[in-house]
Short mmCIF file of N, CA and C in Angstrom, two decimals:
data_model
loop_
_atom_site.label_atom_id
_atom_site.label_comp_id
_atom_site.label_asym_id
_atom_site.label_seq_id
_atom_site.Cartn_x
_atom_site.Cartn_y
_atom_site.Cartn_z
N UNK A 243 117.31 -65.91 135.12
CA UNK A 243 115.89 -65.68 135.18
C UNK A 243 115.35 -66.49 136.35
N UNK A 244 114.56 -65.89 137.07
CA UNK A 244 113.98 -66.33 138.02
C UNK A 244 112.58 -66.54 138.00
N UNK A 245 111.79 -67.79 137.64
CA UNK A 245 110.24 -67.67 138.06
C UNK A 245 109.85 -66.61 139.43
N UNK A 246 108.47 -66.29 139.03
CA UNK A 246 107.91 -65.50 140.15
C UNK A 246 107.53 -65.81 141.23
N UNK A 247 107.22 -67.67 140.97
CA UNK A 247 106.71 -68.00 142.03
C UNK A 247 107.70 -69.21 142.88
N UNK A 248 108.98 -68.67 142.54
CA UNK A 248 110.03 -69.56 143.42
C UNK A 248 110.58 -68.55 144.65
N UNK A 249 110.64 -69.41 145.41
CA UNK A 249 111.25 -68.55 146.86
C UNK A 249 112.78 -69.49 147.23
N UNK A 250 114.03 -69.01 147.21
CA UNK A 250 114.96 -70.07 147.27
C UNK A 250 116.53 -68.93 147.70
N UNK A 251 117.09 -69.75 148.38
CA UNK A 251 118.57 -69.23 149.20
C UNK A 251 119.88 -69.57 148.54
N UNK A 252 119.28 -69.88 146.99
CA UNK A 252 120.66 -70.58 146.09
C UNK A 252 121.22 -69.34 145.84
N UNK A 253 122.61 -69.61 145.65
CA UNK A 253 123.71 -68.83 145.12
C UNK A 253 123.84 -68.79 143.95
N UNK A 254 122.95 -67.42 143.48
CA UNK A 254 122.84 -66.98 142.08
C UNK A 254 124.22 -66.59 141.56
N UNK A 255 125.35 -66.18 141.93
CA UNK A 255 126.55 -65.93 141.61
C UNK A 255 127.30 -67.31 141.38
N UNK A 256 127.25 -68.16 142.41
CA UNK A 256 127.72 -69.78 142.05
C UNK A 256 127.07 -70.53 140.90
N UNK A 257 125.68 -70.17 140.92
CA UNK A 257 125.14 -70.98 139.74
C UNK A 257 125.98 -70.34 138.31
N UNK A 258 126.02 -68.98 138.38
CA UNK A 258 126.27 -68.12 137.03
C UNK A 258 127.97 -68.83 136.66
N UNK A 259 128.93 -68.72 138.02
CA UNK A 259 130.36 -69.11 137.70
C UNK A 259 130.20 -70.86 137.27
N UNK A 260 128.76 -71.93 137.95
CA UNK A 260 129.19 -72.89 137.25
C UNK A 260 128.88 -73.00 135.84
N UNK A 261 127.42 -72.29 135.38
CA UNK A 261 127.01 -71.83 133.79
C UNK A 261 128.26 -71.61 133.18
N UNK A 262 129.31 -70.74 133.60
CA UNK A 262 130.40 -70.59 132.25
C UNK A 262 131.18 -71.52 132.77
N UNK A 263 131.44 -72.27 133.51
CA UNK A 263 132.57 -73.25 133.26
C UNK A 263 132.07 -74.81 132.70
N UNK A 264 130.85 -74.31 132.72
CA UNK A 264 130.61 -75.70 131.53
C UNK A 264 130.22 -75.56 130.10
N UNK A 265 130.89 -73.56 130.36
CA UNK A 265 130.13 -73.70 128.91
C UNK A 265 128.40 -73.84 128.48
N UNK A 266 127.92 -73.71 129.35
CA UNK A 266 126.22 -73.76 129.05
C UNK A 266 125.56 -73.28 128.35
N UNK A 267 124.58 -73.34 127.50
CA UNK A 267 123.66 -72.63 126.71
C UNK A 267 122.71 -72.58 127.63
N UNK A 268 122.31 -73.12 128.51
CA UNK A 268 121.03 -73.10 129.57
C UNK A 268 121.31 -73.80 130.51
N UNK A 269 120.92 -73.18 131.81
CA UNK A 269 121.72 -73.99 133.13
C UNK A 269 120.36 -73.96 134.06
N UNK A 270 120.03 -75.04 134.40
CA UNK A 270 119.08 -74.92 135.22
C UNK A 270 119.09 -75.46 136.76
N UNK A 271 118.46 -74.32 137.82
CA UNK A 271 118.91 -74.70 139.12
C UNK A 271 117.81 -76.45 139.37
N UNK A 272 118.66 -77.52 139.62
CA UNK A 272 117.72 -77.89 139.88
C UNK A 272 117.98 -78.95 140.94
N UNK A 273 116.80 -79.55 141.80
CA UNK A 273 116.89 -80.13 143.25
C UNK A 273 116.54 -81.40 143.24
N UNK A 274 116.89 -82.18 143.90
CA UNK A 274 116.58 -83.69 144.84
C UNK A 274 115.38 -83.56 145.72
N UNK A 275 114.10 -84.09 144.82
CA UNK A 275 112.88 -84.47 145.77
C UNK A 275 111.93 -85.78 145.81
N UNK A 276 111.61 -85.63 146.91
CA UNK A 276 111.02 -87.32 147.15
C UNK A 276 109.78 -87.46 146.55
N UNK A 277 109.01 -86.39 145.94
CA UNK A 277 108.09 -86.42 144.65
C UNK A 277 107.57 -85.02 144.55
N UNK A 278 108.27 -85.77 142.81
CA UNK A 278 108.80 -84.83 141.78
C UNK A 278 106.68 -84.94 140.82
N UNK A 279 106.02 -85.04 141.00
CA UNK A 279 104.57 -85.41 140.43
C UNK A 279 104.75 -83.91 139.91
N UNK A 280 104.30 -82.81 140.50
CA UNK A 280 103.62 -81.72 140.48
C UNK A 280 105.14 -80.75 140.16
N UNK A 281 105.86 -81.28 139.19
CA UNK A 281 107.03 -80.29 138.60
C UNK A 281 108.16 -80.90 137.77
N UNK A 282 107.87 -79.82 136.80
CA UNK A 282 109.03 -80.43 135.64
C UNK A 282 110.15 -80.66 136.70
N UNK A 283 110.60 -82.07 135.67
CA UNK A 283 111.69 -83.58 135.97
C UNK A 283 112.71 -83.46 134.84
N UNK A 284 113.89 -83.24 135.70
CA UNK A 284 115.43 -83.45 135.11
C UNK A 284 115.45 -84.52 135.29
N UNK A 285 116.03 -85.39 134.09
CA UNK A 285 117.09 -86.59 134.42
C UNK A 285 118.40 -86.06 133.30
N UNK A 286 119.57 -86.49 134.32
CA UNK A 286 121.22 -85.58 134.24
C UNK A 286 121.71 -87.21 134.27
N UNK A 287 123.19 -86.84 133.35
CA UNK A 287 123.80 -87.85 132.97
C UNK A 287 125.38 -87.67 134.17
N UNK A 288 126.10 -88.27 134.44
CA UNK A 288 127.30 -88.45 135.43
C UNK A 288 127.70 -86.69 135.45
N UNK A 289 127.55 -85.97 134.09
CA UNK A 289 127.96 -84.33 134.02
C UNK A 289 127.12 -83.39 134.84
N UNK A 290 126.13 -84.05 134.77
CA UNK A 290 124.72 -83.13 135.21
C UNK A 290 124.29 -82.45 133.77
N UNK A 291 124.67 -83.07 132.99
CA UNK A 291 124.26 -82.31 131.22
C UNK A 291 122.52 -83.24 131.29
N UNK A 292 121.87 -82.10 131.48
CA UNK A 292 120.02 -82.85 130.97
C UNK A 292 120.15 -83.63 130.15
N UNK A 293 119.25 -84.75 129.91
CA UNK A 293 119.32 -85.76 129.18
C UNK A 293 118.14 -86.13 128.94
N UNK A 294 116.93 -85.38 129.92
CA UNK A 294 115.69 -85.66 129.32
C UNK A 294 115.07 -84.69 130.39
N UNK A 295 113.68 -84.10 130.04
CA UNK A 295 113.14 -83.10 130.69
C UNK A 295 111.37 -83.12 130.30
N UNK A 296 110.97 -83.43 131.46
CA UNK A 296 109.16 -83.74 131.67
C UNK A 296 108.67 -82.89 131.99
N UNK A 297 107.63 -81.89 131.54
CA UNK A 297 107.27 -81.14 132.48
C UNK A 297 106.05 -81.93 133.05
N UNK A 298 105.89 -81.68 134.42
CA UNK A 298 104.86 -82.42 135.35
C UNK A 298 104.15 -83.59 135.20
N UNK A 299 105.26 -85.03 135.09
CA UNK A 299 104.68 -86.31 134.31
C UNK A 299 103.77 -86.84 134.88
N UNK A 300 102.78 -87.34 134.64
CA UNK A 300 101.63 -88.58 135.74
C UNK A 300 102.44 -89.56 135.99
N UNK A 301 102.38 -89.63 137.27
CA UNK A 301 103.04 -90.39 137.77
C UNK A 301 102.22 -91.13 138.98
N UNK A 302 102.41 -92.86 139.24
CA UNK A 302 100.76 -93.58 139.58
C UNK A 302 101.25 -92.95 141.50
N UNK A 303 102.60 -93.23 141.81
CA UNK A 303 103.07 -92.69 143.11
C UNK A 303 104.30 -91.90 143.71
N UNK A 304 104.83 -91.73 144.68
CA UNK A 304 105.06 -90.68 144.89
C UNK A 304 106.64 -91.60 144.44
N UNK A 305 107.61 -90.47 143.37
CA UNK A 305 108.59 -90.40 142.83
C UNK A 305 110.20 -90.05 143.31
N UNK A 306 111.06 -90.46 143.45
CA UNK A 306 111.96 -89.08 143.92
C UNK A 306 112.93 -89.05 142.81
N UNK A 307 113.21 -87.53 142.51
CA UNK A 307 114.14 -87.28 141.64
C UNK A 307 114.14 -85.62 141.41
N UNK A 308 114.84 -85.36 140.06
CA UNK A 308 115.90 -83.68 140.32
C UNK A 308 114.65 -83.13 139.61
N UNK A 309 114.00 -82.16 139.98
CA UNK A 309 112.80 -81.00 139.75
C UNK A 309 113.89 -80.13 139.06
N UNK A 310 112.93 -79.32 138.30
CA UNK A 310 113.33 -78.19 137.91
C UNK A 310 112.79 -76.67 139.00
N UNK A 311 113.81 -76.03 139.16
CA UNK A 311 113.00 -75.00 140.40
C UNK A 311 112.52 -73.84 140.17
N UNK A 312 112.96 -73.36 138.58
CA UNK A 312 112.25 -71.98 137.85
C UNK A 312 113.35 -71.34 137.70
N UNK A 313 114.24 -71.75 137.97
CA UNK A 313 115.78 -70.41 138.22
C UNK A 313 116.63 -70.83 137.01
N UNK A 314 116.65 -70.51 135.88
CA UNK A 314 117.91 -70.36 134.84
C UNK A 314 118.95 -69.41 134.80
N UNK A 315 120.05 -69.80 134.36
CA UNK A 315 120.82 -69.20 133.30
C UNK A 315 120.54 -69.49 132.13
N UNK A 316 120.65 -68.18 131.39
CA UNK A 316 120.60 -68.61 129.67
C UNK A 316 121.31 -67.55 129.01
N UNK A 317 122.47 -68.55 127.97
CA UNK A 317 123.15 -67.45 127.14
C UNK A 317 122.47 -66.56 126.14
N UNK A 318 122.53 -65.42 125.87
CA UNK A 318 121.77 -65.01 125.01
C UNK A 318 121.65 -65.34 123.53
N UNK A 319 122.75 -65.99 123.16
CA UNK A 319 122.89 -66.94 122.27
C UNK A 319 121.33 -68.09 121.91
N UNK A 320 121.08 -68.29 123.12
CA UNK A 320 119.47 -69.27 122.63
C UNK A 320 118.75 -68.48 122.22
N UNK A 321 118.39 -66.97 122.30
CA UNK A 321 116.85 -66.34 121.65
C UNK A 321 117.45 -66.41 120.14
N UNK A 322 118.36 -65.78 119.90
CA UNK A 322 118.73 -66.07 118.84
C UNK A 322 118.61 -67.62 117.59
N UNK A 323 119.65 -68.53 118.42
CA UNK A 323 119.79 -69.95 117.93
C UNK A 323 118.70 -70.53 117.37
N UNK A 324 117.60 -70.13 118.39
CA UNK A 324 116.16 -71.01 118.55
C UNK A 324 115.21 -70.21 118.02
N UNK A 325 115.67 -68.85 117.74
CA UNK A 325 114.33 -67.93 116.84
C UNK A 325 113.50 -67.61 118.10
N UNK A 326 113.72 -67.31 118.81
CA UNK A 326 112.56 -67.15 119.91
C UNK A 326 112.15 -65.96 120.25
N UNK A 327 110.88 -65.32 119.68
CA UNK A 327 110.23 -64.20 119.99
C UNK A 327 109.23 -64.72 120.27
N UNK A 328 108.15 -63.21 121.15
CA UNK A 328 107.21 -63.62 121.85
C UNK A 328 106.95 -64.29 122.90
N UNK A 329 105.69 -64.74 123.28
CA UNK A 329 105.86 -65.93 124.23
C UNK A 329 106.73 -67.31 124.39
N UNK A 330 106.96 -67.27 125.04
CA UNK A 330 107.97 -68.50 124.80
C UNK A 330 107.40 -69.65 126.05
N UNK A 331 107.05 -70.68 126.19
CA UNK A 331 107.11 -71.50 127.56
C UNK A 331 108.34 -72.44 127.58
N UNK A 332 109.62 -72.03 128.43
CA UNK A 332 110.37 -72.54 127.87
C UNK A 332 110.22 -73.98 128.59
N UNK A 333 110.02 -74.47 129.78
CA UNK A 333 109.25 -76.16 129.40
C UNK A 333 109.09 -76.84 128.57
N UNK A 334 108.09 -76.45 127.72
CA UNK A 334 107.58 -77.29 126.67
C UNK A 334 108.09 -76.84 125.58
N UNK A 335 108.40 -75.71 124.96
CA UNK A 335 108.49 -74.58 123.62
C UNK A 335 110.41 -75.05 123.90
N UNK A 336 111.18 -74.81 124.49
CA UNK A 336 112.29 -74.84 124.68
C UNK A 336 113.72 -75.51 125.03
N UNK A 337 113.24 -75.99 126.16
CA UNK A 337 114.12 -77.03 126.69
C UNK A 337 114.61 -78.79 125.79
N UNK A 338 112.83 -78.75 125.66
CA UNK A 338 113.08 -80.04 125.04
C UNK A 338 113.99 -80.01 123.60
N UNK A 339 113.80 -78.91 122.96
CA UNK A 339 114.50 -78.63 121.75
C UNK A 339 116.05 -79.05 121.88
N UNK A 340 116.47 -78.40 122.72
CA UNK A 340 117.96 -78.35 123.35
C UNK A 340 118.38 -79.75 123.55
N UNK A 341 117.38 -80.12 124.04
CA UNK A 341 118.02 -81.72 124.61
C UNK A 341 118.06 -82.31 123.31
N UNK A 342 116.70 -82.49 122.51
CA UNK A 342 116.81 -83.41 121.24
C UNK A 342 117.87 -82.62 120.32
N UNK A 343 118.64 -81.56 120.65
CA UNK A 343 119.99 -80.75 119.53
C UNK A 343 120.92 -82.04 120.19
N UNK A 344 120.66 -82.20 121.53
CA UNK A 344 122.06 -82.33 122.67
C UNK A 344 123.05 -80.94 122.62
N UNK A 345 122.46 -80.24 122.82
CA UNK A 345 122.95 -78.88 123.16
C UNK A 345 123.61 -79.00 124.56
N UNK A 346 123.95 -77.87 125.08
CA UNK A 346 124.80 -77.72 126.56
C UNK A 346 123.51 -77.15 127.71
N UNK A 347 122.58 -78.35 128.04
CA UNK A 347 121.84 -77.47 128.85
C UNK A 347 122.17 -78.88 130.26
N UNK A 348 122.49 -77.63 131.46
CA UNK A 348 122.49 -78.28 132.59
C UNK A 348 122.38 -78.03 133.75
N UNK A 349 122.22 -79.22 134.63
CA UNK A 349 121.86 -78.80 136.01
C UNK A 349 122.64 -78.37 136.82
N UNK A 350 121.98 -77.66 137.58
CA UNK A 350 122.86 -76.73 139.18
C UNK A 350 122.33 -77.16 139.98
N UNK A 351 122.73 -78.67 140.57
CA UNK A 351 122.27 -79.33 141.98
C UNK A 351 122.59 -78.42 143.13
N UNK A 352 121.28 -78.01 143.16
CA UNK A 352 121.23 -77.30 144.76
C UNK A 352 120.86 -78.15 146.10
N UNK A 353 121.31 -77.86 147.41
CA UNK A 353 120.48 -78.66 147.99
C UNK A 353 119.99 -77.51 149.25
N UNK A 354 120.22 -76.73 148.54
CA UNK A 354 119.51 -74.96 149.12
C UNK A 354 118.07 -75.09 149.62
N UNK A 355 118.18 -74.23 150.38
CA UNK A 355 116.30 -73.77 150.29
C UNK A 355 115.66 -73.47 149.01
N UNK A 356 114.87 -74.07 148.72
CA UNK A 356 113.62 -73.47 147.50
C UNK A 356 112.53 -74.07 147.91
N UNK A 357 111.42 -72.85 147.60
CA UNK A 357 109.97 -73.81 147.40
C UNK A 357 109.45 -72.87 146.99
N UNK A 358 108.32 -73.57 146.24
CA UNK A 358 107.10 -72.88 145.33
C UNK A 358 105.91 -72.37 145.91
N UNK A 359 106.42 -71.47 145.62
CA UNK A 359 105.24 -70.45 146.48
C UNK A 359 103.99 -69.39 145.16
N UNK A 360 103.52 -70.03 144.17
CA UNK A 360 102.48 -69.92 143.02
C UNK A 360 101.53 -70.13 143.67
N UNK A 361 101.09 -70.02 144.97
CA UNK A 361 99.74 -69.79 145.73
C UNK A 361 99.73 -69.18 146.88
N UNK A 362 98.42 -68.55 147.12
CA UNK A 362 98.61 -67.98 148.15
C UNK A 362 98.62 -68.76 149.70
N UNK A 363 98.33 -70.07 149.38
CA UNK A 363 98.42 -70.57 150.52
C UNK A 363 99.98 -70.87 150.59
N UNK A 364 100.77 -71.28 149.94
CA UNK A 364 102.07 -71.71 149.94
C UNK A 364 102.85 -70.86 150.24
N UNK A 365 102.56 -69.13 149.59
CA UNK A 365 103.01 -68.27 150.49
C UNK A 365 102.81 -68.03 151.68
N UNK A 366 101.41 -68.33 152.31
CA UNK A 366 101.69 -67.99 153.73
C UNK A 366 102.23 -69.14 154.31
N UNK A 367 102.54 -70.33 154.19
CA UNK A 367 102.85 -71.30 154.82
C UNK A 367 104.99 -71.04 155.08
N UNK A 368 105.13 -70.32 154.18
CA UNK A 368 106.50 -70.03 154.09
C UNK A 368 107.06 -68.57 154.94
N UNK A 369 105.80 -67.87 155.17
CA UNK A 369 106.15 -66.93 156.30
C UNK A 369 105.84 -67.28 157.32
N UNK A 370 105.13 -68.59 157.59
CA UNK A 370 105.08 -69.21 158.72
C UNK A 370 106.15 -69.96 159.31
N UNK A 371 106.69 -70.36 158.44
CA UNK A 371 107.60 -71.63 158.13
C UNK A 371 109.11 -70.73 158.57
N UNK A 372 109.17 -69.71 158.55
CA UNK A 372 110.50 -68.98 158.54
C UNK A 372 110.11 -67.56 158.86
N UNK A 373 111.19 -67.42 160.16
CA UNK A 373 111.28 -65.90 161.11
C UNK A 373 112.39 -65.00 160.15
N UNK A 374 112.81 -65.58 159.37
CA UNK A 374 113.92 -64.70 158.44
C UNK A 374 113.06 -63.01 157.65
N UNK A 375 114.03 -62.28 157.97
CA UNK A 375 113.53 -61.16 157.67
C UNK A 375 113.02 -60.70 156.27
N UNK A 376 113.41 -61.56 155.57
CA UNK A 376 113.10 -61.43 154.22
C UNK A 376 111.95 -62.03 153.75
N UNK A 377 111.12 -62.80 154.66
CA UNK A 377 109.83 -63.22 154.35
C UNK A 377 109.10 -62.86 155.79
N UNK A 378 109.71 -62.05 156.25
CA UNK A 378 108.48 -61.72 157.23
C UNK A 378 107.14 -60.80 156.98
N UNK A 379 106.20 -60.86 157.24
CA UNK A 379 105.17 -60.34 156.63
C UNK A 379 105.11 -58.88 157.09
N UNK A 380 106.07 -58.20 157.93
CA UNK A 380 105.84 -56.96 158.20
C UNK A 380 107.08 -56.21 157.37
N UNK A 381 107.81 -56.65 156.49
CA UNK A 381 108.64 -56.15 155.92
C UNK A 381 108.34 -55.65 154.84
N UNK A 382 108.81 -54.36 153.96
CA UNK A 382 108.18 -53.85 152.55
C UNK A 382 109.19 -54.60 151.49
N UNK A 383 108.07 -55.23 150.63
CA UNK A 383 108.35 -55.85 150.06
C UNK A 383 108.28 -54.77 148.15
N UNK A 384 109.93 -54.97 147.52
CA UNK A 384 109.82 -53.73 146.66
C UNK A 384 109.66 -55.54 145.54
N UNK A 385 108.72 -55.23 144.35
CA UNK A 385 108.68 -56.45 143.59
C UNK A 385 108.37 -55.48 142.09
N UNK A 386 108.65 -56.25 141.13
CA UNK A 386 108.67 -55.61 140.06
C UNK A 386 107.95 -57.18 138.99
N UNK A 387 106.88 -57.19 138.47
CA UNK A 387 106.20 -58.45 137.90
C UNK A 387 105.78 -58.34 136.43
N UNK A 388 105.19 -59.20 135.54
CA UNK A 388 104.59 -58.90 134.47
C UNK A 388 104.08 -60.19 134.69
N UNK A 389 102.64 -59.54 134.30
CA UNK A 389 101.02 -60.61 133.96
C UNK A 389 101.39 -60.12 133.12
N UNK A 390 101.28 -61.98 131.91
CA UNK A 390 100.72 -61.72 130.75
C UNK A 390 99.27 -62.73 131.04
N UNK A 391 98.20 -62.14 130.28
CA UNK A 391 97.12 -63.03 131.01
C UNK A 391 95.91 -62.72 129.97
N UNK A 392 95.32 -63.78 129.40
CA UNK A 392 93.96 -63.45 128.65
C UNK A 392 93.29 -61.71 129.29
N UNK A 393 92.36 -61.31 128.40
CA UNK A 393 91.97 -60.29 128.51
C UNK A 393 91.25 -60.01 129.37
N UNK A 394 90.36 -61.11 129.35
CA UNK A 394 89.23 -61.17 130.15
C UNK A 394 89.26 -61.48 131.48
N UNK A 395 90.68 -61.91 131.98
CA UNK A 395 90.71 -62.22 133.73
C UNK A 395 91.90 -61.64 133.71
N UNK A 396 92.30 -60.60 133.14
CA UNK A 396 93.90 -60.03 134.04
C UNK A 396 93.02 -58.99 134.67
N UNK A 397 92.22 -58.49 134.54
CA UNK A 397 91.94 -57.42 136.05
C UNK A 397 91.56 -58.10 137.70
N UNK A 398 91.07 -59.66 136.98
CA UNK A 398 90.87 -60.61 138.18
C UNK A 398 92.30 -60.77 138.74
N UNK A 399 93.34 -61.16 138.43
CA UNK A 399 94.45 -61.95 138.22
C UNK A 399 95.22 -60.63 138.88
N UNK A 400 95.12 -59.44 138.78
CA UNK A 400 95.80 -58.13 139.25
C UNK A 400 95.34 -57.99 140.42
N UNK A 401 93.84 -58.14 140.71
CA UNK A 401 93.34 -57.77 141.25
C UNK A 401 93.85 -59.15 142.71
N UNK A 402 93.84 -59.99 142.35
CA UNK A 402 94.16 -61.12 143.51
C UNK A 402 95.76 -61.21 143.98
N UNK A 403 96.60 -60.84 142.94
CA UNK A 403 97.66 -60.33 143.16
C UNK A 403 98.20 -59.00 144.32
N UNK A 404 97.05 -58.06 143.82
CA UNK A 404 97.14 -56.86 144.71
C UNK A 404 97.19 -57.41 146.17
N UNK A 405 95.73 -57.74 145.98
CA UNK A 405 95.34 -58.20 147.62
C UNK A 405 95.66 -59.11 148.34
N UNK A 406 96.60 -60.17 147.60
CA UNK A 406 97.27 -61.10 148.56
C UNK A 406 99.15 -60.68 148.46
N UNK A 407 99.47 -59.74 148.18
CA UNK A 407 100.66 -59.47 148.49
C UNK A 407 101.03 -58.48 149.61
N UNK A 408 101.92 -58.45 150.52
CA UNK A 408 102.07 -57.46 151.63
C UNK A 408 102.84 -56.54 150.81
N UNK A 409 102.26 -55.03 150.83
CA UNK A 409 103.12 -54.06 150.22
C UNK A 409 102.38 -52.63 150.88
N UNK A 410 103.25 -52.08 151.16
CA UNK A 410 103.30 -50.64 151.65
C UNK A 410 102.68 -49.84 150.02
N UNK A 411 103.67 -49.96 149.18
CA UNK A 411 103.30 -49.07 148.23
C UNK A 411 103.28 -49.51 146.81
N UNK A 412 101.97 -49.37 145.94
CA UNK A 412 101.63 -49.87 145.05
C UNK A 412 101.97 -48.84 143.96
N UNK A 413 103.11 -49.54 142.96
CA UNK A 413 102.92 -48.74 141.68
C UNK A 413 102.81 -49.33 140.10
N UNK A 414 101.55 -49.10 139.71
CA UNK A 414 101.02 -49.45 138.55
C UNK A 414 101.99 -48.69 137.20
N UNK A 415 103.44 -49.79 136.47
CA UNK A 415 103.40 -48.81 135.47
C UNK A 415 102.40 -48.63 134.16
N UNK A 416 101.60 -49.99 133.99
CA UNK A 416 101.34 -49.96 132.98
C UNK A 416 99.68 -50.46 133.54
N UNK A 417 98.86 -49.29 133.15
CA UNK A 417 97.29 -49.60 133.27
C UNK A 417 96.71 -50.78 132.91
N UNK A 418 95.96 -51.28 133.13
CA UNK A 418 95.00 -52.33 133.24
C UNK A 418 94.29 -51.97 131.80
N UNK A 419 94.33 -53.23 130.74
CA UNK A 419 93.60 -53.08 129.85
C UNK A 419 92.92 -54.07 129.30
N UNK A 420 91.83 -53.58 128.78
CA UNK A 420 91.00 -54.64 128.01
C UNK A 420 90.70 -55.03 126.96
#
């Protein structure tokens, strides 16, 4: 699973072959940064097996340590294990569960490209930031998404979506409702 708003050059096939050789119930890609404030915080034991997991701690200055980057593996074994229907945030609703089991959840030290691009300024700063064809802004971009979003601002929330994404061709499967 990939968050929507991660942009990153990790080797989704390497992460998946290290997920089964440790045996993982949840494998999470995650990175070395010089502050970690503004994103859930891995701390990994000599295995890289999580050992504790923050999402976005206050912190008085700037931190360095392993972020979480939005990119899992997960056996299908956890919806099950954990009862998990519906919404789920797995941050807060999930992870921590695992750790306080001491379940098999762990990190995939990348030291890849990623960055968070959950704004529109961060997206353009990353097609600025890189001539690569895959974020160039004249390229068609095919994306497939789901808003889940209060009632009352997902036509806002669609609507800002629409207009700050570069796309040739827009297809709505599922209407806008209220």
């Amino acid at each position: 699973m990939i968050s929507g708003d991660s942009f990153s050059t990790i080797d989704i096939k390497d992460m998946i072959e290290y997920h089964r050789n440790q045996n993982a119930l949840v494998t999470l890609a995650i990175k070395k940064m010089n502050d970690i404030r503004q994103f859930g915080v891995c701390v990994v034991n000599e295995n890289q097996q999580i050992k504790k997991f923050e999402e976005k701690p206050e912190l008085p200055k700037e931190t360095e340590g392993y972020i979480n980057t939005g990119m899992y593996i997960l056996d299908p074994k956890v919806f099950l294990k954990h009862n998990l229907s519906g919404p789920v945030d797995f941050a807060t609703d999930l992870f921590p569960k695992i750790i306080e089991r001491n379940e098999a959840i762990y990190g995939y030290i990348t030291s890849e490209y990623w960055r968070d691009i959950g704004t529109h300024e961060e997206y353009e700063k990353i097609v600025k930031e890189h001539s690569n064809p895959i974020v160039h802004p004249s390229n068609r971009f095919v994306s497939r998404m789901v808003v889940d979003c209060p009632s009352h601002v997902r036509r806002t929330v669609l609507e800002l979506l629409i207009h700050s994404t570069p796309i040739e061709k827009l297809e709505i499967l599922h209407g806008i409702k209220n």
